[in-house]
Tab-separated table of C-alpha atoms in Angstrom:
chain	number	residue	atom	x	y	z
A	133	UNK	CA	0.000	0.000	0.000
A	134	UNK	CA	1.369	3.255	-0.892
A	135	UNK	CA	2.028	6.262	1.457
A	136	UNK	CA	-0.881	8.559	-0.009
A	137	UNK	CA	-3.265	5.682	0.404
A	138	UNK	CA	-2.114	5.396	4.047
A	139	UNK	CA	-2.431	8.839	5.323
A	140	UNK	CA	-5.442	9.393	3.506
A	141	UNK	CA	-6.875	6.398	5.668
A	142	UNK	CA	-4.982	7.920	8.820
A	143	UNK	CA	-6.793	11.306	8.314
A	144	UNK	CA	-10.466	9.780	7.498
A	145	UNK	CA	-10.145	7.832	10.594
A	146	UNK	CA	-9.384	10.559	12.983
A	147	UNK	CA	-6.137	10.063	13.404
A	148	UNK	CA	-4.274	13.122	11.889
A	149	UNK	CA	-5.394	16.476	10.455
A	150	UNK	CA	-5.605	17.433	6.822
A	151	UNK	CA	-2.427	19.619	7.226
A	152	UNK	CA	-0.595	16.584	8.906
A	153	UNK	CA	-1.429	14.899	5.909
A	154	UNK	CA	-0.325	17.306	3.600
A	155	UNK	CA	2.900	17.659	5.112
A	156	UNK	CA	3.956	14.235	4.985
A	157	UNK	CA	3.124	13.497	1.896
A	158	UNK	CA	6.048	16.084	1.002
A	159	UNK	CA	8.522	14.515	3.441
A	160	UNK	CA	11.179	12.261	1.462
A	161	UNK	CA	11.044	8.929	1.693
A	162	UNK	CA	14.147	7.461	3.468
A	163	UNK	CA	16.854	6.124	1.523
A	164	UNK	CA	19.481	4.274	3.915
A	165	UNK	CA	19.570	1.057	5.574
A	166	UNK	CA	17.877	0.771	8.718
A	167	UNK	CA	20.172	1.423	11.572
A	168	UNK	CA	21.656	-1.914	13.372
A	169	UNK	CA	19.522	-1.626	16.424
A	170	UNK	CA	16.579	-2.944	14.017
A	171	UNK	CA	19.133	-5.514	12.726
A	172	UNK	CA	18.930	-9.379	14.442
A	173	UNK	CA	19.584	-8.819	17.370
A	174	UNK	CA	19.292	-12.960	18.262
A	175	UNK	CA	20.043	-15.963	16.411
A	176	UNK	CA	16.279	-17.299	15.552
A	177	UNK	CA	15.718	-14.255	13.468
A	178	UNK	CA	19.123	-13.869	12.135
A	179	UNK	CA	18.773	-17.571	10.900
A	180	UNK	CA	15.537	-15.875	9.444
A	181	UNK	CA	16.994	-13.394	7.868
A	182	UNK	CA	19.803	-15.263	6.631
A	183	UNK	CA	17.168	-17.709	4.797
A	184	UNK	CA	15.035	-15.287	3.266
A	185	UNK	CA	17.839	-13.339	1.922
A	186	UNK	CA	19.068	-17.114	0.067
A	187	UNK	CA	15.446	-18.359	-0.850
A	188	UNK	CA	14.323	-17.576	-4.622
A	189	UNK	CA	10.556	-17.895	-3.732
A	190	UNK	CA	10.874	-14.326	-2.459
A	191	UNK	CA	12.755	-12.922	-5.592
A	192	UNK	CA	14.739	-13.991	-8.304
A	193	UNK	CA	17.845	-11.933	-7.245
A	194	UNK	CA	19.494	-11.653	-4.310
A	195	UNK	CA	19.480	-7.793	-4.857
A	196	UNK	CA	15.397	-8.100	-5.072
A	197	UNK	CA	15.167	-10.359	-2.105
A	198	UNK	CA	17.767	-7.485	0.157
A	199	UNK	CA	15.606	-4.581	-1.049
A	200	UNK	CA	12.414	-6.432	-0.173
A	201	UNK	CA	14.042	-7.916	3.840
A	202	UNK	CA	14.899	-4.657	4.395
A	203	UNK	CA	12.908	-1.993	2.158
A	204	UNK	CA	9.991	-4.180	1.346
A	205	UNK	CA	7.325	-3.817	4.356
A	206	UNK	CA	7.371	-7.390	4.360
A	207	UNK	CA	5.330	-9.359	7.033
A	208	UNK	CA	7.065	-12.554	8.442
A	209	UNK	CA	5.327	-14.946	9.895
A	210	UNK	CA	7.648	-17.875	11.662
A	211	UNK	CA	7.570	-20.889	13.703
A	212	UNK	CA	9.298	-19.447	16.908
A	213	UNK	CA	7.735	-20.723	19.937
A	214	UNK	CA	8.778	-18.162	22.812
A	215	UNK	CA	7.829	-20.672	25.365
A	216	UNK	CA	9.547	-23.573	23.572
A	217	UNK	CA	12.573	-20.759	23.554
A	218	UNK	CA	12.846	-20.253	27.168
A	219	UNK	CA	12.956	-23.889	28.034
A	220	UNK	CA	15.467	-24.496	25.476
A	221	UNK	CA	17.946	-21.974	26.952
A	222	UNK	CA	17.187	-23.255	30.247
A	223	UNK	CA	18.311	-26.829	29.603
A	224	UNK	CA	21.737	-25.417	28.339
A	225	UNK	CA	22.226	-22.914	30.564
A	226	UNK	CA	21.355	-25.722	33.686
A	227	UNK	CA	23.499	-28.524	31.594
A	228	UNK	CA	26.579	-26.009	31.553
A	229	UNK	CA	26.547	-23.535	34.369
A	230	UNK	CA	29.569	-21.649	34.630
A	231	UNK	CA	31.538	-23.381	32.185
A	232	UNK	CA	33.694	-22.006	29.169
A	233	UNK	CA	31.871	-24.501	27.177
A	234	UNK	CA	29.324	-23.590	24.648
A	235	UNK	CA	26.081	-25.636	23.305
A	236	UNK	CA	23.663	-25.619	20.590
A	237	UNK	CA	19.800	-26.763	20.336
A	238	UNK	CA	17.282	-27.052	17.395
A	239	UNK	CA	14.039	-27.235	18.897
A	240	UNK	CA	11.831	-29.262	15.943
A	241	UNK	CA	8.314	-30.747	15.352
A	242	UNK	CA	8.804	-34.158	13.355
A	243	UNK	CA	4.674	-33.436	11.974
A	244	UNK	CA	5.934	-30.445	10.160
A	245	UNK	CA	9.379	-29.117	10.418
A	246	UNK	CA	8.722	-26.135	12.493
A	247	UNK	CA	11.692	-25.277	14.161
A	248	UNK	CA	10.060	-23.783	17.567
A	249	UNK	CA	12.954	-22.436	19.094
A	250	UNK	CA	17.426	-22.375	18.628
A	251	UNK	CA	20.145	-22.239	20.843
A	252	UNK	CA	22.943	-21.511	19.092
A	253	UNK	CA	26.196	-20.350	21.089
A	254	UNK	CA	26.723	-18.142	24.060
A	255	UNK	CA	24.654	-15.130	23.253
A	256	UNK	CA	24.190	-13.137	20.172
A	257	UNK	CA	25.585	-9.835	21.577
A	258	UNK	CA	28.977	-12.365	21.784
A	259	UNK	CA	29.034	-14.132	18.923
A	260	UNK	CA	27.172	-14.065	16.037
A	261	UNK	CA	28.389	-17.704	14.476
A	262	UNK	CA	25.150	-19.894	14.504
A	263	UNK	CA	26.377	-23.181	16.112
A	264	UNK	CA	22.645	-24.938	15.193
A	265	UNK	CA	23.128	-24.423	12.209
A	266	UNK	CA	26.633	-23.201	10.767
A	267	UNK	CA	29.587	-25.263	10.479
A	268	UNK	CA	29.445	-28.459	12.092
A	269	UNK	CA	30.599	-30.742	15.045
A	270	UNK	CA	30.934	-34.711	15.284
A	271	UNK	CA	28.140	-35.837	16.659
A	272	UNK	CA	29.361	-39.060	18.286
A	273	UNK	CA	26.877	-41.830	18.892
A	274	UNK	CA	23.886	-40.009	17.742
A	275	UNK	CA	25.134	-41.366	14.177
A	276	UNK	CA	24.951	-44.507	15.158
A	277	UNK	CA	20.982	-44.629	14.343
A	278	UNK	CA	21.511	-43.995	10.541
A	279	UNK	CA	23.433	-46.915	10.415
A	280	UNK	CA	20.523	-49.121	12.068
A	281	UNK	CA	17.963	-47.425	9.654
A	282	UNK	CA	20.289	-48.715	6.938
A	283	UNK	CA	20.663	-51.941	8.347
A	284	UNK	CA	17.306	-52.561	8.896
A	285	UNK	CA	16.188	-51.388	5.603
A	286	UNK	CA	19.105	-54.085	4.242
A	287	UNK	CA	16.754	-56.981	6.387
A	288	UNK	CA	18.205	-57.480	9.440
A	289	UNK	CA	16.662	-57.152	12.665
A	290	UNK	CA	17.027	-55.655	16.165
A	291	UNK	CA	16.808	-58.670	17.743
A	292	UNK	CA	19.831	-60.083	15.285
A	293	UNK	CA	22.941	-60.440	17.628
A	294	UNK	CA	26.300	-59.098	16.713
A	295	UNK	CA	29.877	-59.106	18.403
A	296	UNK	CA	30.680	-56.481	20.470
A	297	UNK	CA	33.892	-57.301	21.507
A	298	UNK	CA	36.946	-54.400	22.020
A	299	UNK	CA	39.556	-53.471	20.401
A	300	UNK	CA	38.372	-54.830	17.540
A	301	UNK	CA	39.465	-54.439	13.373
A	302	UNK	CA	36.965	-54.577	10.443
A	303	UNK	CA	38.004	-54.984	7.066
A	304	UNK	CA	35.870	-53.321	4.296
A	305	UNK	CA	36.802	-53.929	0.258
A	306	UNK	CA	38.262	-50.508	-0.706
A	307	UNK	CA	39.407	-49.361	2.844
A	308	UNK	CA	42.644	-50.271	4.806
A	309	UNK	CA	41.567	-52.192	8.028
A	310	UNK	CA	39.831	-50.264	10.089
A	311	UNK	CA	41.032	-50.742	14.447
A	312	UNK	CA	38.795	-49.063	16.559
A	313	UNK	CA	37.564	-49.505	20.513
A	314	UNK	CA	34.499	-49.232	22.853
A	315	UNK	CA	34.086	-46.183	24.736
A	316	UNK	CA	34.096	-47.505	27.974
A	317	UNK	CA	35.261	-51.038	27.313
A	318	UNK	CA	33.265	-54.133	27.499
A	319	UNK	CA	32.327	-56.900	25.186
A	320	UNK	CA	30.642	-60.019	24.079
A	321	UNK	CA	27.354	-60.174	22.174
A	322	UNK	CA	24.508	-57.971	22.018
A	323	UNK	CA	21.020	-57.359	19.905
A	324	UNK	CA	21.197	-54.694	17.495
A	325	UNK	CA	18.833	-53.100	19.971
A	326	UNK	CA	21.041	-52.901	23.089
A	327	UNK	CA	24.146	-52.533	20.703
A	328	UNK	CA	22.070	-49.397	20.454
A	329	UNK	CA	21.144	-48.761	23.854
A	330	UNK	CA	24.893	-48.996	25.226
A	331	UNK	CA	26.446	-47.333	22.143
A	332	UNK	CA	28.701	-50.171	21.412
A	333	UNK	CA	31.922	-49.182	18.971
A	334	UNK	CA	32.585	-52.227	18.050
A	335	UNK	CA	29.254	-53.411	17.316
A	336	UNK	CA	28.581	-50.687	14.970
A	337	UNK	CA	31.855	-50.894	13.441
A	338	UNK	CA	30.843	-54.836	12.700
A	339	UNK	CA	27.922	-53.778	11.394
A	340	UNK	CA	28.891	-51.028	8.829
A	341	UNK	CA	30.863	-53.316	7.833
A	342	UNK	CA	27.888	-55.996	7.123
A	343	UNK	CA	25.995	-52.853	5.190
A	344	UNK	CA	28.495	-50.791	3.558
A	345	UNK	CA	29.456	-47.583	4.246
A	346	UNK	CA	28.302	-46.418	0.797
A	347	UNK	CA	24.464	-47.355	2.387
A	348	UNK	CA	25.176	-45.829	5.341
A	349	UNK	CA	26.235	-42.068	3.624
A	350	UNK	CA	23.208	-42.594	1.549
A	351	UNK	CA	20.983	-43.363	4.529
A	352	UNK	CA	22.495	-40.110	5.965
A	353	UNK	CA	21.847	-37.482	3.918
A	354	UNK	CA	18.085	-38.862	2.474
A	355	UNK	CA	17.187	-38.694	6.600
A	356	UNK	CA	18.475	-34.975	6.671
A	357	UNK	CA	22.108	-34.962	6.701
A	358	UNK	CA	22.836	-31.522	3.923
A	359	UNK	CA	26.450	-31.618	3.270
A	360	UNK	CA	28.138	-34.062	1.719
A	361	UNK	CA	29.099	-37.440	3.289
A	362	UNK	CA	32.242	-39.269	2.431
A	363	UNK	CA	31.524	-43.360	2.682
A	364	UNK	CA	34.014	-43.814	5.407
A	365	UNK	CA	33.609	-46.666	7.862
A	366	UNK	CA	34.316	-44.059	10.739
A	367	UNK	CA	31.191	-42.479	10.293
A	368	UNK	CA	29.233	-45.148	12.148
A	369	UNK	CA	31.046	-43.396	15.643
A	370	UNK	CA	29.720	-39.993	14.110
A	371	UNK	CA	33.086	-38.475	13.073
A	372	UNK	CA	31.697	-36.239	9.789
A	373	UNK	CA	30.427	-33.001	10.740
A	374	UNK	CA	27.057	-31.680	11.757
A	375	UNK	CA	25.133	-29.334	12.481
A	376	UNK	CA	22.403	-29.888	15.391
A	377	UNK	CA	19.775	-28.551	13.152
A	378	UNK	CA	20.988	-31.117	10.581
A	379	UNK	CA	20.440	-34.108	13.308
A	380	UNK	CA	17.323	-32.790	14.366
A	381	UNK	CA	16.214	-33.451	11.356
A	382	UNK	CA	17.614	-36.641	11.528
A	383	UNK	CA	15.856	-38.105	14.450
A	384	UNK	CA	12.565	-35.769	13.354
A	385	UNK	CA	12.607	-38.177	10.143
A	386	UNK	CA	12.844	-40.937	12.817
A	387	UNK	CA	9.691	-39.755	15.194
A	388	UNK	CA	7.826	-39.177	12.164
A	389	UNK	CA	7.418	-42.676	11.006
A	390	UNK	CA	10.560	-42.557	8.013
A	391	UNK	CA	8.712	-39.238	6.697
A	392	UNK	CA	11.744	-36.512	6.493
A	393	UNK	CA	10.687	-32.665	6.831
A	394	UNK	CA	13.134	-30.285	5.912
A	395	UNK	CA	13.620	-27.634	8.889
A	396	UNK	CA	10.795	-24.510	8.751
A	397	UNK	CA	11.740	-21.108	10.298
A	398	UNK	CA	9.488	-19.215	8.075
A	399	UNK	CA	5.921	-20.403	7.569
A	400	UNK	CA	4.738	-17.742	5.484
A	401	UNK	CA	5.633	-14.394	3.890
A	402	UNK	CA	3.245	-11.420	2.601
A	403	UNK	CA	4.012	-8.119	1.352
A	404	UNK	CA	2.616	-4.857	2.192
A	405	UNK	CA	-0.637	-5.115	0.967
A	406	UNK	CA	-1.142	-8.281	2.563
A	407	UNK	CA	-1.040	-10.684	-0.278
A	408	UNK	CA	0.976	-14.041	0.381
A	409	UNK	CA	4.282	-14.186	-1.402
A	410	UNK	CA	4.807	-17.973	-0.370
A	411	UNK	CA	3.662	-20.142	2.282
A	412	UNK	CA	5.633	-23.137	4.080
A	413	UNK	CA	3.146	-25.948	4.488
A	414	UNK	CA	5.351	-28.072	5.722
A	415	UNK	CA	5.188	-30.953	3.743
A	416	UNK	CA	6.997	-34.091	3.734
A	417	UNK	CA	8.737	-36.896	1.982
A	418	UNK	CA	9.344	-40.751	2.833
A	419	UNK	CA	12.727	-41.372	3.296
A	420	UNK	CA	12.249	-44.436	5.071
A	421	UNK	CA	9.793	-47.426	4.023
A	422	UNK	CA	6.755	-47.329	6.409
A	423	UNK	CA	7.413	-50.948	7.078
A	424	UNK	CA	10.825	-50.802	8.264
A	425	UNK	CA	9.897	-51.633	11.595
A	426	UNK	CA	7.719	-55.065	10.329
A	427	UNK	CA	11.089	-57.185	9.174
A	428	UNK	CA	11.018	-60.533	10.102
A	429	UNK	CA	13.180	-60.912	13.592
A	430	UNK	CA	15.306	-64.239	14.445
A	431	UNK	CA	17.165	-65.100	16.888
A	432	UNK	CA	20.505	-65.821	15.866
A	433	UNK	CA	24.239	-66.580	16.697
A	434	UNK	CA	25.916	-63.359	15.013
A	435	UNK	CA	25.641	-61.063	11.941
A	436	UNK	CA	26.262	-61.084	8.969
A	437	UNK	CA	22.757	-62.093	8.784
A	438	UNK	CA	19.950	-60.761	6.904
A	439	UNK	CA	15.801	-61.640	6.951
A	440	UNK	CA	16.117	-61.446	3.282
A	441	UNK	CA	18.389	-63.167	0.353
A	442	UNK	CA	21.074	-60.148	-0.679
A	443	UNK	CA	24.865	-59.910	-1.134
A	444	UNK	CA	27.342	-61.093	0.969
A	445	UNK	CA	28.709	-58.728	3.622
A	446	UNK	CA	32.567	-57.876	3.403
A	447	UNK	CA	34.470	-59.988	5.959
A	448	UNK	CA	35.058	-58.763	9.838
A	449	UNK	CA	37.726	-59.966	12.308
A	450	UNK	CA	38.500	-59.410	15.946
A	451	UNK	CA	41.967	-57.805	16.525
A	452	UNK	CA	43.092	-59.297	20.175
C-alpha cells in the first residue's frame, strides 16, 4: 500500500489532520539502511533473515530479495515458539553452568518441520556464528541410528545379535583395516537393539561393515544430513560433521514414522498489501519405508545375517 493511500486512511479515521497529511506526503522517503539496532539482534531471526535473503521464492535476485528484507514492508510470519525458547535456553544454561563450554539446540516438530525455538552459542551480543546451524561438530553416537535405519532397511533385525567385543578391526573392500575400541570397554554379544542402547563401537563398526558404508552415507543425507558425506567406515562413531539442526532433522525423520521434513523457520511471507508471497506448508517426503519396523526378527548366533536373500557382507575380524 502506498504512502498517499495510508495517510489518507490515517486522516479519514481521525487520526491526523488534513495539514498533517499534507505535510507528509512532502517529506522524502528514506533512503538508507535501517540502523543496526533494528538488525537481528538474536540468532532465531538472524537464521531468518539469513534464509530469506538465500530463498528464490521471495525474488529472483538476491538484490530483489535485500531490497524487499529490508525496504519491502514485508510481514514474516515464523515458527518461533517463545515458550519452547525459554525452556530451550534453560536446559543449556542448567546442563553447563559456569563453564567455558558452549552448546547448541534445534528445537523441531517431526509433523511439520517447524523449528520452535534455537540455541545456538553463548549469546548473540557475543558471537554471532550460529552453532545450530553453521559449520558443524561430530556428533558421536547419535550417528549410530543412521546406520541401524540402513541396516534394517538391508533386512536385518534388532533382535539379530552381533559381536561387540573391544579393540576390535573390520576390514571393508576398498578401505585399509579399520582398528577401533568401545568407549568404555566391554564386550561379548549384544542385539542390534542394546548394541544401540549402550552405544557399542565395536558393534557398529561390525555392522557397517555388514551394510556398507556407501548405504550408510546414503541413509544419511536422504534422513536430513545436507552436506556431503564421504563413505568412510568411521562415520558409524559420528566423526563427519554436523550441524544440530541437521540431526534434528535426523531423528525428526525418525519420530515421524521414516517421513523426512526439511527444517521450517518461516511459515509464510506477505508483502505490504497483505497478499501471500509464499507459504511453508510443511510438507513431507518418505525417506524411510513405512514398514521398516515389520522385518522378520530371528534369533541368531551373530551377523552377517539378513531376513532377506542379498549380497554377501565384506568380511570382519576381531583384533586381540
Amino acid at each position: 500500500m502506498n504512502r498517499k493511500k495510508r495517510l489518507a486512511e490515517m486522516r479519514e479515521a481521525g487520526i491526523i489532520t488534513r495539514s498533517q497529511e499534507a505535510f507528509a506526503r512532502n517529506v522524502p522517503l528514506p533512503t538508507e539502511l535501517p540502523p543496526k539496532d533494528l538488525r537481528p539482534d538474536n540468532y532465531y531471526v538472524d537464521e531468518v533473515q539469513r534464509r530469506l535473503l538465500d530463498d528464490p521464492r521471495l525474488a529472483p535476485t538476491r538484490t530483489e530479495r535485500f531490497n524487499l528484507v529490508f525496504r519491502g514492508g514485508l510481514k514474516v510470519y515464523t515458527a518461533y515458539d517463545q515458550r519452547m525458547q525459554e525452556q530451550a535456553q534453560s536446559a543449556v544454561t542448567n546442563t553447563l553452568p559456569n563453564t567455558k563450554f558452549t552448546a547448541a539446540m534445534a528445537v523441531m516438530d517431526p509433523a511439520d518441520g517447524q523449528v520452535k525455538a534455537l540455541v545456538a552459542g553463548p549469546g548473540f551480543e557475543r558471537s554471532q556464528f550460529n552453532l545450530a546451524t553453521q559449520g558443524g561438530r561430530q556428533p558421536g553416537s547419535t550417528y549410530k541410528a543412521i546406520t541401524l535405519a540402513a541396516a534394517l532397511e538391508d533386512g536385518y533385525s534388532v533382535k539379530d545379535t552381533i559381536s561387540g567385543s573391544s579393540p576390535c578391526t573390520v576390514e571393508i573392500d576398498g578401505f585399509a583395516p579399520w582398528t577401533t575400541r568401545n568407549a568404555e570397554g566391554g564386550g561379548g554379544t549384544y542385539s542390534l537393539r542394546t548394541a544401540t542402547e549402550d552405544a557399542v563401537n565395536c558393534a557398529y563398526a561390525r555392522l557397517i561393515a555388514a551394510v556398507g558404508p556407501k548405504r550408510v552415507a546414503a541413509m544419511a543425507q536422504r534422513m536430513g544430513i545436507t552436506r556431503t558425506v564421504p563413505p568412510y567406515p568411521s562415520i558409524t562413531l559420528g566423526t563427519i560433521g554436523a550441524t544440530p539442526l541437521e540431526m534434528a532433522t535426523v531423528y525428526s525423520t525418525l519420530a515421524a514414522e521414516g517421513v523426512r521434513h526439511d527444517p521450517v523457520f518461516v511459515t509464510k511471507v506477505a508483502d505490504r498489501d497483505g497478499r501471500i508471497i509464499f507459504r511453508d506448508a510443511g510438507r513431507g517426503r518418505r525417506a524411510l519405508s513405512r514398514h521398516l519396523q515389520r522385518q522378520p526378527r530371528h534369533e541368531l548366533g551373530g551377523l552377517p545375517h539378513r531376513s532377506r536373500p542379498a549380497r554377501d557382507p565384506p568380511t570382519s575380524s576381531v583384533d586381540w
